[in-house]
Amino acid sequence: MSPRFLLMTEIPEPGLGMLREAGEVTLGSEVGGNDALPALAASGDYDVVVCALAQKFDADVLAQARLKGIANYAVGYNNVDVAAATEAGIAVGNTPDVLTDATADIALLLILGVSRRAHEGEAMMRAGEFTGWRADLLVGKDVKGATLGLAGFGRIGKAVAERALAFGMDVVFAPRPPAHREVAPEELGELAGRVEQVRWEELVERSDFLSLHVPLTADTEHLVDADVLARMKDDAVLINTARGPVVDEAALVEALRAGRLFGAGLDVYEDEPAMAPGLAELDNVMLLPHLGSATRDTRAAMAELTARNAIAMATGGEVPALVNPDVRR
Ligand SMILES: NC(=O)C1=CN([C@@H]2O[C@H](COP(=O)(O)OP(=O)(O)OC[C@H]3O[C@@H](n4cnc5c(N)ncnc54)[C@H](O)[C@@H]3O)[C@@H](O)[C@H]2O)C=CC1
Ligand SMILES: O=CC(=O)O
């Protein structure tokens, strides 16, 4: 029987064509959408589900699922209970590396945008409120010489460090907050000697800009809570391109409202696509709709890797980006 793929999220070319060439493709939107996911996964009608963050595979769904694999069209895979998938003999794939640069660019965009109040300036222009150059108009803060703290120092964290160094920032990082892990200099490659490793507590207190690049796990949920926000510098900026629940968004609204921070730049939200009450009314926050990997080339590369993952899962081949190598397939 040829491989059967269920696309719960649409993916662009070349991924879509690769899947159609390799087997039979069913669009989730034509067979009940997300509400039907548990039943579709349990039906035995599909070998691999292609999905993204909106498709939740919890332990209950996975215990009933009759699938060979789940090919996530994202690098983050907090929507899948990986331990339960492994237990159920279901391979899980993701899209590392190919989206690193695009996502690091979005983090830099937020760092520069918030510090230079670009979103406020743009809103002013669109509202026809610009009345001419003024010495006190939307005065921001410098990035050169400022300390950027990176929580999580994996692929994207390192790519953000490279960019920030080019802007003259000092870069400190905490590799595995809130716990610690010593990173050997040889692990740092070309960044060795140019970035400083600190513990999470020091990162919070020293950063002029604190940027989050950790996966969402039980350890990192609400990593930035009211207590952390209170310990950040008064004039600091928080950047989140990781996952919304890494930040207590209601506590962030309170801190921003109270002028406790200079500002925040967000690409992800705790209850996405909703925002915490009050967030959208604040001027000192720049808001993007989860655009981290949203460039044409990056999405094409993600689609290709997702298709390669899915085809390998369905045919018993070697999965190029396998999250759970212990799975018995
Ligand atoms: N806004 C967007 O569109 C995008 C968001 N992301 C998010 O960025 C995250 C990071 O992506 P990458 O840098 O590629 O991942 P990565 O795995 O290369 O780096 C994550 C780093 O966080 C550290 N870490 C800290 N706490 C951890 C914990 N409790 N468990 C595991 N690792 C922990 C790891 O040691 C690792 O160095 C993704 O998980 C995803 O949630 C990724 C791409 C696009
Ligand atoms: O949020 C996007 C991802 O790839 O993870």
Coordinates of C-alpha atoms and ligand atoms in Angstrom, one line a residue:
M1 CA 0.0 0.0 0.0
S2 CA 1.4 3.5 -0.8
P3 CA 2.0 5.8 2.1
R4 CA -1.0 7.8 3.4
F5 CA -0.3 11.3 4.7
L6 CA -2.8 13.4 6.7
L7 CA -2.0 17.1 6.4
M8 CA -3.4 18.9 9.4
T9 CA -1.5 22.0 8.3
E10 CA -0.8 22.9 4.7
I11 CA 2.8 23.0 3.7
P12 CA 4.2 24.7 0.6
E13 CA 6.3 23.3 -2.2
P14 CA 8.5 21.4 -2.6
G15 CA 7.1 19.5 0.4
L16 CA 3.6 19.1 -0.8
G17 CA 4.7 17.8 -4.2
M18 CA 7.1 15.4 -2.5
L19 CA 4.3 13.9 -0.4
R20 CA 1.9 13.7 -3.4
E21 CA 4.6 11.9 -5.4
A22 CA 5.4 9.5 -2.5
G23 CA 1.8 8.6 -1.6
E24 CA -1.7 9.7 -1.0
V25 CA -2.4 13.1 0.7
T26 CA -5.5 13.9 2.6
L27 CA -6.2 17.5 3.8
G28 CA -7.3 17.6 7.4
S29 CA -9.6 20.5 6.6
E30 CA -11.6 18.2 4.4
V31 CA -12.1 15.4 7.0
G32 CA -13.1 17.4 10.1
G33 CA -10.2 19.6 11.0
N34 CA -8.6 19.8 14.4
D35 CA -11.7 18.7 16.3
A36 CA -11.5 15.4 14.5
L37 CA -7.8 14.9 15.2
P38 CA -8.1 12.2 17.9
A39 CA -10.5 10.1 15.7
L40 CA -8.4 10.6 12.6
A41 CA -5.2 9.6 14.4
A42 CA -6.9 6.5 15.8
S43 CA -8.6 5.5 12.5
G44 CA -5.8 3.5 11.0
D45 CA -6.4 5.4 7.7
Y46 CA -3.1 7.3 7.8
D47 CA 0.5 6.5 8.3
V48 CA 1.8 9.9 9.1
V49 CA 0.2 13.1 10.3
V50 CA 1.9 16.4 9.2
C51 CA 1.0 19.1 11.7
A52 CA 2.1 22.2 13.6
L53 CA 1.6 23.9 16.9
A54 CA -2.2 24.0 16.8
Q55 CA -2.4 20.2 16.7
K56 CA -2.1 18.8 20.2
F57 CA -1.0 15.2 20.6
D58 CA -1.4 14.5 24.3
A59 CA -1.0 11.2 26.1
D60 CA -4.7 10.2 25.6
V61 CA -4.6 10.9 21.9
L62 CA -1.3 9.1 21.4
A63 CA -2.5 6.0 23.4
Q64 CA -5.3 5.5 20.9
A65 CA -3.3 6.6 17.8
R66 CA -2.5 4.1 15.0
L67 CA 0.2 6.0 13.3
K68 CA 3.8 5.5 12.2
G69 CA 4.8 9.1 12.7
I70 CA 4.1 12.7 13.4
A71 CA 6.0 15.2 11.2
N72 CA 5.9 18.6 12.9
Y73 CA 6.2 21.5 10.5
A74 CA 8.1 23.4 13.2
V75 CA 11.3 23.0 15.3
G76 CA 9.5 23.4 18.6
Y77 CA 7.5 20.2 19.4
N78 CA 5.8 21.1 22.7
N79 CA 2.5 20.3 21.0
V80 CA 3.4 16.6 21.2
D81 CA 3.9 14.5 24.3
V82 CA 7.1 12.9 23.0
A83 CA 7.4 10.4 25.8
A84 CA 3.9 9.1 25.1
A85 CA 4.6 9.0 21.4
T86 CA 7.8 6.9 22.0
E87 CA 5.8 4.6 24.3
A88 CA 3.2 4.2 21.5
G89 CA 5.9 3.4 18.9
I90 CA 5.2 6.7 17.0
A91 CA 8.2 8.6 15.5
V92 CA 8.2 12.4 15.9
G93 CA 10.1 14.7 13.5
N94 CA 10.7 18.4 13.5
T95 CA 12.6 21.1 11.4
P96 CA 15.8 22.1 13.1
D97 CA 18.5 24.4 11.5
V98 CA 16.6 25.5 8.4
L99 CA 14.7 28.2 10.3
T100 CA 17.5 29.3 12.6
D101 CA 18.6 32.4 10.7
A102 CA 15.1 33.6 9.9
T103 CA 14.0 33.3 13.6
A104 CA 17.2 35.0 14.8
D105 CA 16.5 37.8 12.4
I106 CA 13.0 38.3 14.0
A107 CA 14.6 38.4 17.5
L108 CA 17.0 41.2 16.2
L109 CA 14.1 43.0 14.6
L110 CA 12.3 43.1 17.9
I111 CA 15.4 44.2 19.8
L112 CA 15.9 47.0 17.4
G113 CA 12.2 47.8 17.0
V114 CA 11.5 48.1 20.7
S115 CA 14.7 50.0 21.5
R116 CA 14.1 52.5 18.7
R117 CA 10.3 52.6 19.2
A118 CA 9.8 51.7 15.6
H119 CA 6.3 50.4 16.2
E120 CA 5.2 53.6 17.8
G121 CA 6.7 55.6 15.0
E122 CA 4.9 53.5 12.4
A123 CA 1.6 53.9 14.2
M124 CA 2.1 57.7 14.3
M125 CA 2.8 57.9 10.6
R126 CA -0.3 55.8 9.7
A127 CA -2.4 58.0 12.0
G128 CA -1.2 61.2 10.3
E129 CA 0.2 62.4 13.7
F130 CA 3.7 63.2 12.5
T131 CA 4.0 67.0 12.7
G132 CA 7.7 67.3 11.9
W133 CA 11.1 66.6 13.5
R134 CA 11.3 67.2 17.2
A135 CA 14.2 66.7 19.6
D136 CA 12.1 64.7 22.0
L137 CA 10.1 62.6 19.6
L138 CA 10.1 58.9 20.4
V139 CA 13.6 58.9 21.9
G140 CA 14.7 55.3 22.4
K141 CA 17.6 53.4 23.8
D142 CA 21.0 52.3 22.3
V143 CA 21.8 48.8 21.6
K144 CA 25.6 49.4 21.1
G145 CA 27.3 48.7 24.4
A146 CA 24.1 47.2 26.0
T147 CA 24.1 43.8 27.5
L148 CA 22.0 41.1 25.7
G149 CA 21.2 38.1 27.9
L150 CA 20.2 35.0 26.1
A151 CA 18.1 32.4 27.9
G152 CA 18.8 29.2 26.0
F153 CA 21.9 28.9 23.9
G154 CA 21.1 26.4 21.2
R155 CA 20.8 27.0 17.5
I156 CA 18.7 30.2 17.5
G157 CA 20.3 31.6 20.7
K158 CA 23.8 31.3 19.1
A159 CA 22.6 32.9 15.8
V160 CA 21.1 35.8 17.8
A161 CA 24.5 36.2 19.6
E162 CA 26.3 36.5 16.3
R163 CA 24.0 39.2 15.1
A164 CA 24.0 41.1 18.4
L165 CA 27.9 41.1 18.5
A166 CA 27.8 42.7 15.1
F167 CA 25.7 45.5 16.6
G168 CA 28.3 46.1 19.3
M169 CA 26.3 44.4 22.1
D170 CA 27.9 42.5 25.0
V171 CA 26.4 39.0 25.0
V172 CA 25.9 36.8 28.1
F173 CA 24.0 33.6 28.1
A174 CA 22.5 31.0 30.4
P175 CA 22.5 27.7 28.6
R176 CA 19.7 25.8 30.3
P177 CA 17.7 28.1 32.6
P178 CA 16.6 27.8 35.4
A179 CA 19.0 25.0 35.9
H180 CA 22.6 25.3 34.8
R181 CA 24.9 23.4 32.5
E182 CA 28.6 24.3 31.9
V183 CA 29.2 24.8 28.2
A184 CA 32.8 23.9 27.3
P185 CA 34.6 26.6 25.2
E186 CA 35.0 24.1 22.3
E187 CA 31.1 23.9 22.1
L188 CA 31.1 27.6 21.4
G189 CA 33.0 27.5 18.2
E190 CA 33.6 30.9 16.8
L191 CA 31.7 32.5 19.7
A192 CA 34.4 31.3 22.2
G193 CA 35.9 34.3 24.0
R194 CA 33.2 36.6 22.6
V195 CA 30.3 35.6 24.9
E196 CA 30.1 35.0 28.6
Q197 CA 28.3 32.2 30.3
V198 CA 26.4 33.1 33.5
R199 CA 23.8 31.6 35.7
W200 CA 20.1 32.3 35.2
E201 CA 19.8 34.7 38.2
E202 CA 22.8 36.8 37.0
L203 CA 21.4 36.8 33.5
V204 CA 18.1 38.3 34.7
E205 CA 19.9 41.0 36.8
R206 CA 22.5 42.0 34.2
S207 CA 20.6 42.1 31.0
D208 CA 19.6 45.3 29.3
F209 CA 17.8 43.1 26.8
L210 CA 16.7 39.6 27.8
S211 CA 15.8 37.3 24.9
L212 CA 14.3 33.9 25.3
H213 CA 15.4 30.9 23.1
V214 CA 14.4 27.9 25.2
P215 CA 12.0 25.2 24.2
L216 CA 8.7 25.1 26.2
T217 CA 8.9 22.4 28.8
A218 CA 7.7 21.8 32.3
D219 CA 11.0 23.5 33.4
T220 CA 10.6 26.6 31.3
E221 CA 6.9 27.3 31.6
H222 CA 6.6 30.7 33.3
L223 CA 10.4 31.0 33.4
V224 CA 9.8 34.7 33.3
D225 CA 7.2 35.4 36.0
A226 CA 6.4 38.3 38.2
D227 CA 9.4 37.7 40.4
V228 CA 11.8 37.6 37.5
L229 CA 10.2 40.7 36.0
A230 CA 10.7 42.5 39.3
R231 CA 14.4 41.5 39.3
M232 CA 15.1 42.8 35.8
K233 CA 16.7 46.2 35.4
D234 CA 14.2 49.0 35.4
D235 CA 15.0 50.0 31.9
A236 CA 15.3 46.5 30.4
V237 CA 13.6 45.0 27.4
L238 CA 12.1 41.5 27.2
I239 CA 12.1 39.7 23.9
N240 CA 10.1 36.4 23.4
T241 CA 10.4 34.5 20.1
A242 CA 10.4 31.1 21.9
R243 CA 6.9 30.1 23.1
G244 CA 4.3 32.2 24.8
P245 CA 3.9 30.2 28.0
V246 CA 7.6 30.7 28.8
V247 CA 6.4 34.2 30.0
D248 CA 3.6 34.9 32.5
E249 CA 1.9 37.2 30.1
A250 CA -0.5 38.7 32.7
A251 CA 2.5 39.5 34.9
L252 CA 4.3 41.1 31.9
V253 CA 1.2 43.3 31.2
E254 CA 1.4 44.5 34.8
A255 CA 5.1 45.2 34.6
L256 CA 4.8 47.1 31.4
R257 CA 1.8 49.0 32.6
A258 CA 3.7 50.0 35.7
G259 CA 6.6 51.2 33.6
R260 CA 8.8 48.6 35.3
L261 CA 10.5 47.8 32.0
F262 CA 11.5 49.9 29.0
G263 CA 9.4 47.6 26.8
A264 CA 8.9 44.1 25.3
G265 CA 9.0 42.5 21.9
L266 CA 6.8 39.5 21.4
D267 CA 6.4 37.0 18.5
V268 CA 4.6 34.4 20.6
Y269 CA 1.7 34.4 23.1
E270 CA 0.7 32.4 26.1
D271 CA -2.8 31.5 24.8
E272 CA -2.0 32.0 21.1
P273 CA -3.6 33.5 19.0
A274 CA -5.2 35.4 21.9
M275 CA -3.3 38.0 23.9
A276 CA -3.5 38.7 27.6
P277 CA -6.1 41.5 28.4
G278 CA -4.4 44.9 28.2
L279 CA -1.4 43.8 26.1
A280 CA -2.5 45.3 22.8
E281 CA -3.3 48.7 24.5
L282 CA 0.3 49.2 25.7
D283 CA 2.6 51.4 23.6
N284 CA 5.8 49.9 25.0
V285 CA 5.3 46.5 23.5
M286 CA 6.0 45.5 19.9
L287 CA 3.7 42.7 18.8
L288 CA 4.2 40.2 15.9
P289 CA 2.0 37.3 14.9
H290 CA 4.4 34.4 15.3
L291 CA 6.5 35.3 12.2
G292 CA 9.8 33.7 13.3
S293 CA 10.3 31.4 10.4
A294 CA 8.1 33.2 7.9
T295 CA 10.2 33.8 4.9
R296 CA 9.6 32.1 1.5
D297 CA 12.9 30.2 1.4
T298 CA 12.7 29.2 5.1
R299 CA 9.2 27.8 4.7
A300 CA 10.2 25.9 1.6
A301 CA 13.2 24.4 3.4
M302 CA 10.9 23.5 6.4
A303 CA 8.4 21.9 4.0
E304 CA 11.1 19.9 2.3
L305 CA 12.5 18.6 5.6
T306 CA 9.0 17.9 6.9
A307 CA 8.2 15.8 3.7
R308 CA 11.5 13.9 4.0
N309 CA 10.7 13.2 7.7
A310 CA 7.2 12.0 6.8
I311 CA 8.2 9.8 3.8
A312 CA 10.9 8.2 5.9
M313 CA 8.5 7.5 8.7
A314 CA 6.0 6.0 6.4
T315 CA 8.5 3.8 4.5
G316 CA 10.7 2.7 7.4
G317 CA 13.7 4.8 6.2
E318 CA 16.0 6.9 8.2
V319 CA 14.2 10.0 9.5
P320 CA 16.4 13.1 8.9
A321 CA 15.2 15.0 11.9
L322 CA 13.9 12.5 14.5
V323 CA 13.1 13.9 17.9
N324 CA 12.7 10.5 19.6
P325 CA 15.6 8.2 18.4
D326 CA 14.6 5.7 21.1
V327 CA 11.3 4.9 19.4
R328 CA 10.8 1.3 18.3
R329 CA 9.4 1.6 14.8
Ligands
LIG1 N1 8.9 32.4 16.9 C1 9.1 31.4 16.0 O1 8.5 31.4 15.0 C2 10.0 30.3 16.4 C3 10.1 29.8 17.6 N2 11.0 28.8 17.9 C4 11.2 28.4 19.3 O2 12.6 28.5 19.6 C5 13.0 27.3 20.4 C6 14.4 27.1 20.3 O3 14.8 26.6 19.0 P1 16.3 26.1 18.7 O4 17.3 27.1 19.1 O5 16.3 25.5 17.3 O6 16.4 24.9 19.8 P2 17.7 24.2 20.4 O7 17.3 22.9 21.0 O8 18.8 24.3 19.4 O9 18.0 25.3 21.6 C7 17.3 25.3 22.8 C8 18.3 25.6 23.9 O10 17.5 25.7 25.1 C9 18.2 25.0 26.2 N3 17.2 24.6 27.2 C10 16.9 25.3 28.2 N4 16.0 24.7 29.0 C11 15.7 23.6 28.5 C12 14.9 22.5 28.8 N5 14.1 22.5 29.9 N6 14.8 21.4 28.0 C13 15.5 21.4 26.9 N7 16.4 22.4 26.5 C14 16.5 23.4 27.3 C15 18.9 23.8 25.5 O11 20.0 23.4 26.2 C16 19.3 24.4 24.1 O12 20.6 24.9 24.2 C17 12.1 26.2 19.8 O13 11.9 25.2 20.8 C18 10.8 26.9 19.5 O14 9.9 26.8 20.6 C19 11.8 28.2 16.9 C20 11.6 28.6 15.6 C21 10.7 29.6 15.2
LIG2 O1 7.4 28.3 16.2 C1 7.9 27.8 15.3 C2 8.8 26.6 15.4 O2 9.3 26.2 14.3 O3 9.0 26.1 16.5

